[in-house]
Amino acid sequence: DTAVSQTPKYLVTQMGNDKSIKCEQNLGHDTMYWYKQDSKKFLKIMFSYNNKELIINETVPNRFSPKSPDKAHLNLHINSLELGDSAVYFCASSQEQGHVGELFFGEGSRLTVL
Amino acid sequence: DQQVKQNSPSLSVQEGRISILNCDYTNSMFDYFLWYKKYPAEGPTFLISISSIKDKNEDGRFTVFLNKSAKHLSLHIVPSQPGDSAVYFCAASALYGKLTFGQGTILTVHP
């Protein structure tokens, strides 16, 4: 039973399209995240939500819009896709207690923009 | 401005020997440090952590060392096994802050 699951795992699309990546966690955690792993391999935080409330927004273009319908779900919608959006996007969750400690990651969604 | 850096993109080690992965950070507010391991087509998984009040934490074959004055931490794996071959990410956080990752080091353990 997967703890953090995200769909789709692979997504190939044309520039200018709009796409969504879904994420669900069954760990009962309060906090969820989206990370982007770009071509330089750094894992960079994009957003975090705590109990459906936006906590961190790391200067991400407003073409990226996260939505958290409940604390178990955090979806990522991307408008007007650009070539530079090609990356692997990881969803994660944690049970924060002061420090962001152990994150539980999904398997990643590889987005390719042509 | 990358606050957590892993300057070795890759490391190759013989099975049974020690693997040492290094990580440097610049933010003196970081006080909690973690290592994650990632296999291809999977998400990173937590491996071991250390608080800044300690300089060493051990879990089986894995030991993390923290040198606060040098802003440096390292992960030692001994003995290394082929199944340890993966990408290792160093990460750091401050109280109520976000988790910041390095770019990872690819470890290959040869039989």
mmCIF file of C-alpha atoms in Angstrom, chain B residues 9 11-13 28 32 40 43 47 57 66 78 84 94-95 103-104 107 111:
data_model
loop_
_atom_site.group_PDB
_atom_site.id
_atom_site.type_symbol
_atom_site.label_atom_id
_atom_site.label_comp_id
_atom_site.label_asym_id
_atom_site.label_seq_id
_atom_site.Cartn_x
_atom_site.Cartn_y
_atom_site.Cartn_z
ATOM 1 C CA PRO B 9 28.857 14.119 -8.421
ATOM 2 C CA LEU B 11 31.849 8.005 -6.085
ATOM 3 C CA SER B 12 32.944 4.490 -6.953
ATOM 4 C CA VAL B 13 33.861 2.032 -4.201
ATOM 5 C CA SER B 28 24.608 28.831 9.981
ATOM 6 C CA TYR B 32 19.184 19.533 11.611
ATOM 7 C CA PRO B 40 16.256 5.021 -10.102
ATOM 8 C CA GLY B 43 11.478 8.809 -4.696
ATOM 9 C CA LEU B 47 18.363 7.193 5.677
ATOM 10 C CA ASN B 57 25.027 9.502 14.788
ATOM 11 C CA LEU B 66 28.825 16.712 11.672
ATOM 12 C CA VAL B 78 30.950 0.512 6.093
ATOM 13 C CA ASP B 84 24.004 0.617 -1.522
ATOM 14 C CA ALA B 94 16.433 25.177 10.542
ATOM 15 C CA LEU B 95 13.705 25.261 13.176
ATOM 16 C CA GLN B 103 22.356 17.947 -5.713
ATOM 17 C CA GLY B 104 23.197 14.398 -4.810
ATOM 18 C CA LEU B 107 27.456 6.002 -5.327
ATOM 19 C CA PRO B 111 31.290 -6.397 -6.395
#
